[in-house]
PDB file of C-alpha atoms in Angstrom:
ATOM      1  CA  GLY A   2      11.859 -13.577 -10.345  1.00  0.00           C
ATOM      2  CA  ALA A   3      13.761 -10.195  -8.025  1.00  0.00           C
ATOM      3  CA  GLY A   4      10.337  -8.588  -7.942  1.00  0.00           C
ATOM      4  CA  VAL A   5       6.500  -8.750  -8.094  1.00  0.00           C
ATOM      5  CA  SER A   6       5.612  -8.222 -11.458  1.00  0.00           C
ATOM      6  CA  GLN A   7       1.959  -6.877 -12.705  1.00  0.00           C
ATOM      7  CA  SER A   8       0.403  -6.744 -16.175  1.00  0.00           C
ATOM      8  CA  PRO A   9      -0.129  -4.832 -18.389  1.00  0.00           C
ATOM      9  CA  ARG A  10       0.552  -2.098 -16.910  1.00  0.00           C
ATOM     10  CA  TYR A  11      -1.347  -0.027 -18.547  1.00  0.00           C
ATOM     11  CA  LYS A  12      -5.637  -0.934 -19.582  1.00  0.00           C
ATOM     12  CA  VAL A  13      -8.179   1.075 -21.415  1.00  0.00           C
ATOM     13  CA  ALA A  14     -11.051  -0.444 -21.270  1.00  0.00           C
ATOM     14  CA  LYS A  15     -14.929   0.941 -22.587  1.00  0.00           C
ATOM     15  CA  ARG A  16     -17.056   1.042 -20.052  1.00  0.00           C
ATOM     16  CA  GLY A  17     -19.593  -2.536 -19.627  1.00  0.00           C
ATOM     17  CA  GLN A  18     -15.742  -4.497 -20.725  1.00  0.00           C
ATOM     18  CA  ASP A  19     -14.642  -7.261 -18.896  1.00  0.00           C
ATOM     19  CA  VAL A  20     -11.062  -7.021 -17.806  1.00  0.00           C
ATOM     20  CA  ALA A  21      -8.510  -9.473 -16.586  1.00  0.00           C
ATOM     21  CA  LEU A  22      -5.053  -8.155 -14.364  1.00  0.00           C
ATOM     22  CA  ARG A  23      -2.149 -10.247 -13.641  1.00  0.00           C
ATOM     23  CA  CYS A  24       0.271 -10.033 -10.571  1.00  0.00           C
ATOM     24  CA  ASP A  25       3.379 -12.264 -10.778  1.00  0.00           C
ATOM     25  CA  PRO A  26       4.227 -12.499  -6.829  1.00  0.00           C
ATOM     26  CA  ILE A  27       7.854 -12.723  -5.722  1.00  0.00           C
ATOM     27  CA  SER A  28       8.917 -16.619  -5.601  1.00  0.00           C
ATOM     28  CA  GLY A  29       8.263 -18.018  -2.083  1.00  0.00           C
ATOM     29  CA  HIS A  30       5.966 -15.436  -1.201  1.00  0.00           C
ATOM     30  CA  VAL A  31       2.688 -17.024   0.911  1.00  0.00           C
ATOM     31  CA  SER A  32       0.542 -14.334   1.333  1.00  0.00           C
ATOM     32  CA  LEU A  33      -0.756 -11.830  -1.633  1.00  0.00           C
ATOM     33  CA  PHE A  34      -2.552  -8.763  -1.419  1.00  0.00           C
ATOM     34  CA  TRP A  35      -4.601  -6.888  -3.667  1.00  0.00           C
ATOM     35  CA  TYR A  36      -4.910  -3.018  -3.642  1.00  0.00           C
ATOM     36  CA  GLN A  37      -6.862  -0.106  -4.870  1.00  0.00           C
ATOM     37  CA  GLN A  38      -5.115   3.352  -5.213  1.00  0.00           C
ATOM     38  CA  ALA A  39      -7.553   5.882  -6.803  1.00  0.00           C
ATOM     39  CA  LEU A  40      -5.567   9.285  -7.605  1.00  0.00           C
ATOM     40  CA  GLY A  41      -4.232  11.152  -5.028  1.00  0.00           C
ATOM     41  CA  GLN A  42      -4.885   9.088  -2.351  1.00  0.00           C
ATOM     42  CA  GLY A  43      -3.280   6.022  -0.369  1.00  0.00           C
ATOM     43  CA  PRO A  44      -3.876   2.318  -1.509  1.00  0.00           C
ATOM     44  CA  GLU A  45      -7.190   0.517  -0.160  1.00  0.00           C
ATOM     45  CA  PHE A  46      -7.397  -3.274   0.654  1.00  0.00           C
ATOM     46  CA  LEU A  47      -9.336  -5.916  -2.036  1.00  0.00           C
ATOM     47  CA  THR A  48      -8.467  -8.803  -0.683  1.00  0.00           C
ATOM     48  CA  TYR A  49      -5.616 -11.739   0.272  1.00  0.00           C
ATOM     49  CA  PHE A  50      -4.423 -14.728  -0.527  1.00  0.00           C
ATOM     50  CA  GLN A  51      -2.610 -17.096   1.287  1.00  0.00           C
ATOM     51  CA  ASN A  52      -1.246 -19.883  -1.243  1.00  0.00           C
ATOM     52  CA  GLU A  53      -4.030 -20.148  -2.921  1.00  0.00           C
ATOM     53  CA  ALA A  54      -6.749 -19.760  -0.071  1.00  0.00           C
ATOM     54  CA  GLN A  55      -8.823 -16.138  -0.812  1.00  0.00           C
ATOM     55  CA  LEU A  56      -8.716 -15.179   3.101  1.00  0.00           C
ATOM     56  CA  ASP A  57     -10.462 -12.174   2.917  1.00  0.00           C
ATOM     57  CA  LYS A  58     -12.147 -10.566   0.226  1.00  0.00           C
ATOM     58  CA  SER A  59     -13.881  -7.548   2.136  1.00  0.00           C
ATOM     59  CA  GLY A  60     -12.209  -4.632   0.578  1.00  0.00           C
ATOM     60  CA  LEU A  61     -14.101  -5.962  -3.309  1.00  0.00           C
ATOM     61  CA  PRO A  62     -16.280  -3.218  -3.752  1.00  0.00           C
ATOM     62  CA  SER A  63     -18.794  -4.846  -5.832  1.00  0.00           C
ATOM     63  CA  ASP A  64     -19.969  -8.455  -6.731  1.00  0.00           C
ATOM     64  CA  ARG A  65     -18.491  -7.912 -10.374  1.00  0.00           C
ATOM     65  CA  PHE A  66     -14.865  -7.704  -8.479  1.00  0.00           C
ATOM     66  CA  PHE A  67     -13.249 -10.973  -8.724  1.00  0.00           C
ATOM     67  CA  ALA A  68      -9.623 -12.751  -7.620  1.00  0.00           C
ATOM     68  CA  GLU A  69      -7.943 -15.998  -7.772  1.00  0.00           C
ATOM     69  CA  ARG A  70      -4.922 -17.341  -7.303  1.00  0.00           C
ATOM     70  CA  PRO A  71      -5.815 -21.250  -8.290  1.00  0.00           C
ATOM     71  CA  GLU A  72      -2.103 -22.653  -7.708  1.00  0.00           C
ATOM     72  CA  GLY A  73      -1.034 -20.378  -5.121  1.00  0.00           C
ATOM     73  CA  SER A  74       1.611 -18.203  -7.098  1.00  0.00           C
ATOM     74  CA  VAL A  75       0.183 -16.152 -10.154  1.00  0.00           C
ATOM     75  CA  SER A  76      -3.256 -14.270  -9.177  1.00  0.00           C
ATOM     76  CA  THR A  77      -5.245 -12.396 -11.572  1.00  0.00           C
ATOM     77  CA  LEU A  78      -7.613  -9.924 -10.522  1.00  0.00           C
ATOM     78  CA  LYS A  79     -10.893 -10.071 -12.822  1.00  0.00           C
ATOM     79  CA  ILE A  80     -13.353  -6.963 -12.473  1.00  0.00           C
ATOM     80  CA  GLN A  81     -16.570  -7.623 -14.939  1.00  0.00           C
ATOM     81  CA  ARG A  82     -18.847  -5.289 -17.081  1.00  0.00           C
ATOM     82  CA  THR A  83     -15.821  -2.339 -15.813  1.00  0.00           C
ATOM     83  CA  GLN A  84     -17.344   1.122 -14.756  1.00  0.00           C
ATOM     84  CA  GLN A  85     -15.937   4.832 -14.863  1.00  0.00           C
ATOM     85  CA  GLU A  86     -15.270   4.098 -11.123  1.00  0.00           C
ATOM     86  CA  ASP A  87     -13.429   1.621 -11.946  1.00  0.00           C
ATOM     87  CA  SER A  88     -10.842   4.097 -13.175  1.00  0.00           C
ATOM     88  CA  ALA A  89      -7.415   3.454 -10.823  1.00  0.00           C
ATOM     89  CA  VAL A  90      -4.505   1.725 -10.516  1.00  0.00           C
ATOM     90  CA  TYR A  91      -4.453  -1.821  -9.015  1.00  0.00           C
ATOM     91  CA  LEU A  92      -1.466  -3.235  -7.139  1.00  0.00           C
ATOM     92  CA  CYS A  93      -0.628  -6.302  -6.025  1.00  0.00           C
ATOM     93  CA  ALA A  94       1.772  -6.854  -2.906  1.00  0.00           C
ATOM     94  CA  SER A  95       3.417 -10.446  -2.229  1.00  0.00           C
ATOM     95  CA  SER A  96       4.837 -11.131   1.382  1.00  0.00           C
ATOM     96  CA  LEU A  97       6.550 -14.449   3.190  1.00  0.00           C
ATOM     97  CA  GLN A  98       3.869 -14.600   5.778  1.00  0.00           C
ATOM     98  CA  ALA A  99       0.722 -12.321   6.746  1.00  0.00           C
ATOM     99  CA  ILE A 100       2.258 -10.535   9.344  1.00  0.00           C
ATOM    100  CA  HIS A 101       5.991 -10.008   7.443  1.00  0.00           C
ATOM    101  CA  GLY A 102       6.521  -6.557   5.199  1.00  0.00           C
ATOM    102  CA  GLN A 103       4.675  -6.244   2.187  1.00  0.00           C
ATOM    103  CA  PHE A 104       6.463  -5.799  -1.571  1.00  0.00           C
ATOM    104  CA  PHE A 105       4.442  -3.642  -3.910  1.00  0.00           C
ATOM    105  CA  GLY A 106       4.350  -4.469  -7.896  1.00  0.00           C
ATOM    106  CA  PRO A 107       4.414  -1.467 -10.273  1.00  0.00           C
ATOM    107  CA  GLY A 108       1.000  -1.386 -10.405  1.00  0.00           C
ATOM    108  CA  THR A 109      -1.821  -1.258 -13.283  1.00  0.00           C
ATOM    109  CA  ARG A 110      -3.380   1.838 -14.447  1.00  0.00           C
ATOM    110  CA  LEU A 111      -7.005   1.103 -15.309  1.00  0.00           C
ATOM    111  CA  THR A 112      -9.036   3.461 -17.042  1.00  0.00           C
ATOM    112  CA  VAL A 113     -12.017   3.235 -17.875  1.00  0.00           C
ATOM    113  CA  LEU A 114     -13.851   4.857 -20.901  1.00  0.00           C
TER     114      LEU A 114
ATOM    115  CA  GLN B  16     -13.944   4.782   8.594  1.00  0.00           C
ATOM    116  CA  GLN B  17     -10.547   6.406   8.622  1.00  0.00           C
ATOM    117  CA  GLN B  18      -8.361   4.395  10.673  1.00  0.00           C
ATOM    118  CA  VAL B  19      -5.344   6.161   9.972  1.00  0.00           C
ATOM    119  CA  LYS B  20      -4.282   9.922   9.978  1.00  0.00           C
ATOM    120  CA  GLN B  21      -1.884  11.395   8.157  1.00  0.00           C
ATOM    121  CA  SER B  22       0.004  14.829   8.120  1.00  0.00           C
ATOM    122  CA  PRO B  23       0.909  17.322   6.273  1.00  0.00           C
ATOM    123  CA  GLN B  24      -0.578  16.580   3.166  1.00  0.00           C
ATOM    124  CA  SER B  25       1.856  18.411   1.732  1.00  0.00           C
ATOM    125  CA  LEU B  26       5.614  18.941   2.496  1.00  0.00           C
ATOM    126  CA  ILE B  27       8.241  21.558   1.246  1.00  0.00           C
ATOM    127  CA  VAL B  28      12.095  20.916   2.557  1.00  0.00           C
ATOM    128  CA  GLN B  29      15.007  22.948   1.926  1.00  0.00           C
ATOM    129  CA  LYS B  30      17.793  20.641   1.286  1.00  0.00           C
ATOM    130  CA  GLY B  31      19.925  19.396   4.375  1.00  0.00           C
ATOM    131  CA  GLY B  32      16.698  20.226   6.346  1.00  0.00           C
ATOM    132  CA  ILE B  33      14.986  17.792   8.193  1.00  0.00           C
ATOM    133  CA  SER B  34      11.196  16.473   6.659  1.00  0.00           C
ATOM    134  CA  ILE B  35       8.663  14.976   9.728  1.00  0.00           C
ATOM    135  CA  ILE B  36       5.386  13.295   8.633  1.00  0.00           C
ATOM    136  CA  ASN B  37       2.876  12.311  11.411  1.00  0.00           C
ATOM    137  CA  CYS B  38       0.376   9.706  11.680  1.00  0.00           C
ATOM    138  CA  ALA B  39      -2.462   8.687  14.240  1.00  0.00           C
ATOM    139  CA  TYR B  40      -3.924   5.436  14.746  1.00  0.00           C
ATOM    140  CA  GLU B  41      -7.458   4.522  16.288  1.00  0.00           C
ATOM    141  CA  ASN B  42      -7.466   0.746  16.340  1.00  0.00           C
ATOM    142  CA  THR B  43      -5.720  -0.213  19.402  1.00  0.00           C
ATOM    143  CA  ALA B  44      -5.026  -4.203  17.573  1.00  0.00           C
ATOM    144  CA  PHE B  45      -2.948  -2.492  15.022  1.00  0.00           C
ATOM    145  CA  ASP B  46       0.377  -3.751  16.203  1.00  0.00           C
ATOM    146  CA  TYR B  47       2.889  -3.401  13.044  1.00  0.00           C
ATOM    147  CA  PHE B  48       3.478   0.010  11.124  1.00  0.00           C
ATOM    148  CA  PRO B  49       5.204   0.360   7.966  1.00  0.00           C
ATOM    149  CA  TRP B  50       6.048   3.527   6.047  1.00  0.00           C
ATOM    150  CA  TYR B  51       6.252   3.735   2.449  1.00  0.00           C
ATOM    151  CA  GLN B  52       7.625   5.458  -0.837  1.00  0.00           C
ATOM    152  CA  GLN B  53       6.321   5.663  -4.041  1.00  0.00           C
ATOM    153  CA  PHE B  54       7.494   7.688  -6.621  1.00  0.00           C
ATOM    154  CA  PRO B  55       5.266   8.437  -9.908  1.00  0.00           C
ATOM    155  CA  GLY B  56       4.122   5.935 -12.130  1.00  0.00           C
ATOM    156  CA  LYS B  57       5.903   3.602  -9.221  1.00  0.00           C
ATOM    157  CA  GLY B  58       4.335   1.171  -6.966  1.00  0.00           C
ATOM    158  CA  PRO B  59       4.987   1.622  -3.038  1.00  0.00           C
ATOM    159  CA  ALA B  60       7.969   0.562  -1.922  1.00  0.00           C
ATOM    160  CA  LEU B  61       8.816  -0.019   1.481  1.00  0.00           C
ATOM    161  CA  LEU B  62      10.608   1.703   3.402  1.00  0.00           C
ATOM    162  CA  ILE B  63      10.915   1.145   7.685  1.00  0.00           C
ATOM    163  CA  ALA B  64       8.783  -0.156   9.384  1.00  0.00           C
ATOM    164  CA  ILE B  65       8.262  -0.860  13.217  1.00  0.00           C
ATOM    165  CA  ARG B  66       6.204  -2.590  16.097  1.00  0.00           C
ATOM    166  CA  PRO B  67       4.482  -0.864  19.114  1.00  0.00           C
ATOM    167  CA  ASP B  68       7.199  -2.699  21.096  1.00  0.00           C
ATOM    168  CA  VAL B  69       9.890  -0.075  20.498  1.00  0.00           C
ATOM    169  CA  SER B  70       9.703   3.888  20.748  1.00  0.00           C
ATOM    170  CA  GLU B  71      12.126   4.666  17.934  1.00  0.00           C
ATOM    171  CA  LYS B  72      13.784   2.863  15.110  1.00  0.00           C
ATOM    172  CA  LYS B  73      16.701   4.491  13.148  1.00  0.00           C
ATOM    173  CA  GLU B  74      17.989   3.188   9.634  1.00  0.00           C
ATOM    174  CA  GLY B  75      20.420   5.119   7.742  1.00  0.00           C
ATOM    175  CA  ARG B  76      18.646   9.189   7.252  1.00  0.00           C
ATOM    176  CA  PHE B  77      14.671   7.407   8.300  1.00  0.00           C
ATOM    177  CA  THR B  78      13.586   7.268  11.781  1.00  0.00           C
ATOM    178  CA  ILE B  79      10.271   6.495  13.341  1.00  0.00           C
ATOM    179  CA  SER B  80       8.945   7.739  16.542  1.00  0.00           C
ATOM    180  CA  PHE B  81       6.363   5.326  17.856  1.00  0.00           C
ATOM    181  CA  ASN B  82       3.933   6.944  20.908  1.00  0.00           C
ATOM    182  CA  LYS B  83       1.820   4.064  22.187  1.00  0.00           C
ATOM    183  CA  SER B  84      -0.282   5.930  24.730  1.00  0.00           C
ATOM    184  CA  ALA B  85      -1.034   8.499  21.724  1.00  0.00           C
ATOM    185  CA  LYS B  86      -1.586   6.337  19.542  1.00  0.00           C
ATOM    186  CA  GLN B  87       0.822   8.369  16.953  1.00  0.00           C
ATOM    187  CA  PHE B  88       3.848   7.851  14.824  1.00  0.00           C
ATOM    188  CA  SER B  89       5.719   9.962  13.040  1.00  0.00           C
ATOM    189  CA  LEU B  90       8.268   9.703   9.837  1.00  0.00           C
ATOM    190  CA  HIS B  91      11.703  11.779  10.115  1.00  0.00           C
ATOM    191  CA  ILE B  92      14.299  11.999   6.907  1.00  0.00           C
ATOM    192  CA  MET B  93      17.268  13.736   8.253  1.00  0.00           C
ATOM    193  CA  ASP B  94      19.467  15.639   5.659  1.00  0.00           C
ATOM    194  CA  SER B  95      16.822  15.540   2.969  1.00  0.00           C
ATOM    195  CA  GLN B  96      18.005  15.104  -0.687  1.00  0.00           C
ATOM    196  CA  PRO B  97      16.280  16.314  -3.611  1.00  0.00           C
ATOM    197  CA  GLY B  98      15.955  12.251  -4.379  1.00  0.00           C
ATOM    198  CA  ASP B  99      13.825  11.918  -1.387  1.00  0.00           C
ATOM    199  CA  SER B 100      11.056  13.738  -3.266  1.00  0.00           C
ATOM    200  CA  ALA B 101       8.251  11.360  -3.690  1.00  0.00           C
ATOM    201  CA  THR B 102       4.845  10.581  -1.983  1.00  0.00           C
ATOM    202  CA  TYR B 103       5.564   9.580   1.663  1.00  0.00           C
ATOM    203  CA  PHE B 104       2.409   6.718   3.142  1.00  0.00           C
ATOM    204  CA  CYS B 105       2.087   5.601   6.636  1.00  0.00           C
ATOM    205  CA  ALA B 106      -0.054   2.261   7.421  1.00  0.00           C
ATOM    206  CA  ALA B 107      -0.888  -0.371   9.832  1.00  0.00           C
ATOM    207  CA  THR B 108      -1.926  -3.947  10.220  1.00  0.00           C
ATOM    208  CA  ALA B 109      -3.300  -5.934  13.028  1.00  0.00           C
ATOM    209  CA  GLY B 110      -0.899  -9.119  13.111  1.00  0.00           C
ATOM    210  CA  SER B 111      -3.829 -10.871  15.153  1.00  0.00           C
ATOM    211  CA  SER B 112      -6.192 -10.218  12.420  1.00  0.00           C
ATOM    212  CA  ASN B 113      -3.856 -13.306  10.518  1.00  0.00           C
ATOM    213  CA  THR B 114      -4.722 -11.234   7.003  1.00  0.00           C
ATOM    214  CA  GLY B 115      -2.263  -8.667   7.213  1.00  0.00           C
ATOM    215  CA  LYS B 116      -3.993  -5.587   4.949  1.00  0.00           C
ATOM    216  CA  LEU B 117      -2.958  -2.909   5.328  1.00  0.00           C
ATOM    217  CA  ILE B 118      -4.732   0.596   6.370  1.00  0.00           C
ATOM    218  CA  PHE B 119      -3.042   3.361   4.676  1.00  0.00           C
ATOM    219  CA  GLY B 120      -2.788   7.135   5.652  1.00  0.00           C
ATOM    220  CA  GLN B 121      -3.751   9.311   2.571  1.00  0.00           C
ATOM    221  CA  GLY B 122      -0.181  10.324   1.978  1.00  0.00           C
ATOM    222  CA  THR B 123       2.138  13.166   2.293  1.00  0.00           C
ATOM    223  CA  THR B 124       3.388  14.619  -0.859  1.00  0.00           C
ATOM    224  CA  LEU B 125       7.326  15.685   0.417  1.00  0.00           C
ATOM    225  CA  GLN B 126       9.372  18.330  -2.466  1.00  0.00           C
ATOM    226  CA  VAL B 127      12.899  18.876  -1.138  1.00  0.00           C
ATOM    227  CA  LYS B 128      14.284  21.909  -2.780  1.00  0.00           C
ATOM    228  CA  PRO B 129      17.642  21.911  -3.484  1.00  0.00           C
TER     229      PRO B 129
END
């Protein structure tokens, strides 16, 4: 596609539910990033993939957060047993290589009730 | 630890004026400094970026000024337009880390009055 796409755009979950957020990067982009953006704040890094390899997951806030990119293209961010503090916009970005500019998707707004 | 500090938090400029947003960083390993523009409900869009081997980069009405010794960089928007009203984020990354993860500033909400 022309840009990074994410689905769903909005997700409402009850506390304790599991959620899965999908990211379709720009075709051919090797690097894929997930960021979390709280209301009124800048995005914060969660994890990074180079092709299918997860090279950096230092930003994942807890072991309830899990990300995968099994075929080096589409990625899924999974949050287990969601908590209210997980409410945020989850942004996916991709780039040709890690050192190049990152292009962001529109984000998924997660609200945990 | 906050590694990129951005100011001001909000900015109001008249149409045609110059908007200036400043950022300071701590990590001397940072070697790539992009600016992103974000409209409500949208993802951040890459606006312009600079590497520390140059002191200034200009693209249209947008200019980045970079001061390596002071560890500061700024975005100047010339002839500001109402359509420029958005939130702007500076960011930094260390290419040597091989992950490319961006460290963002807190953001500046710009309002350009017609």
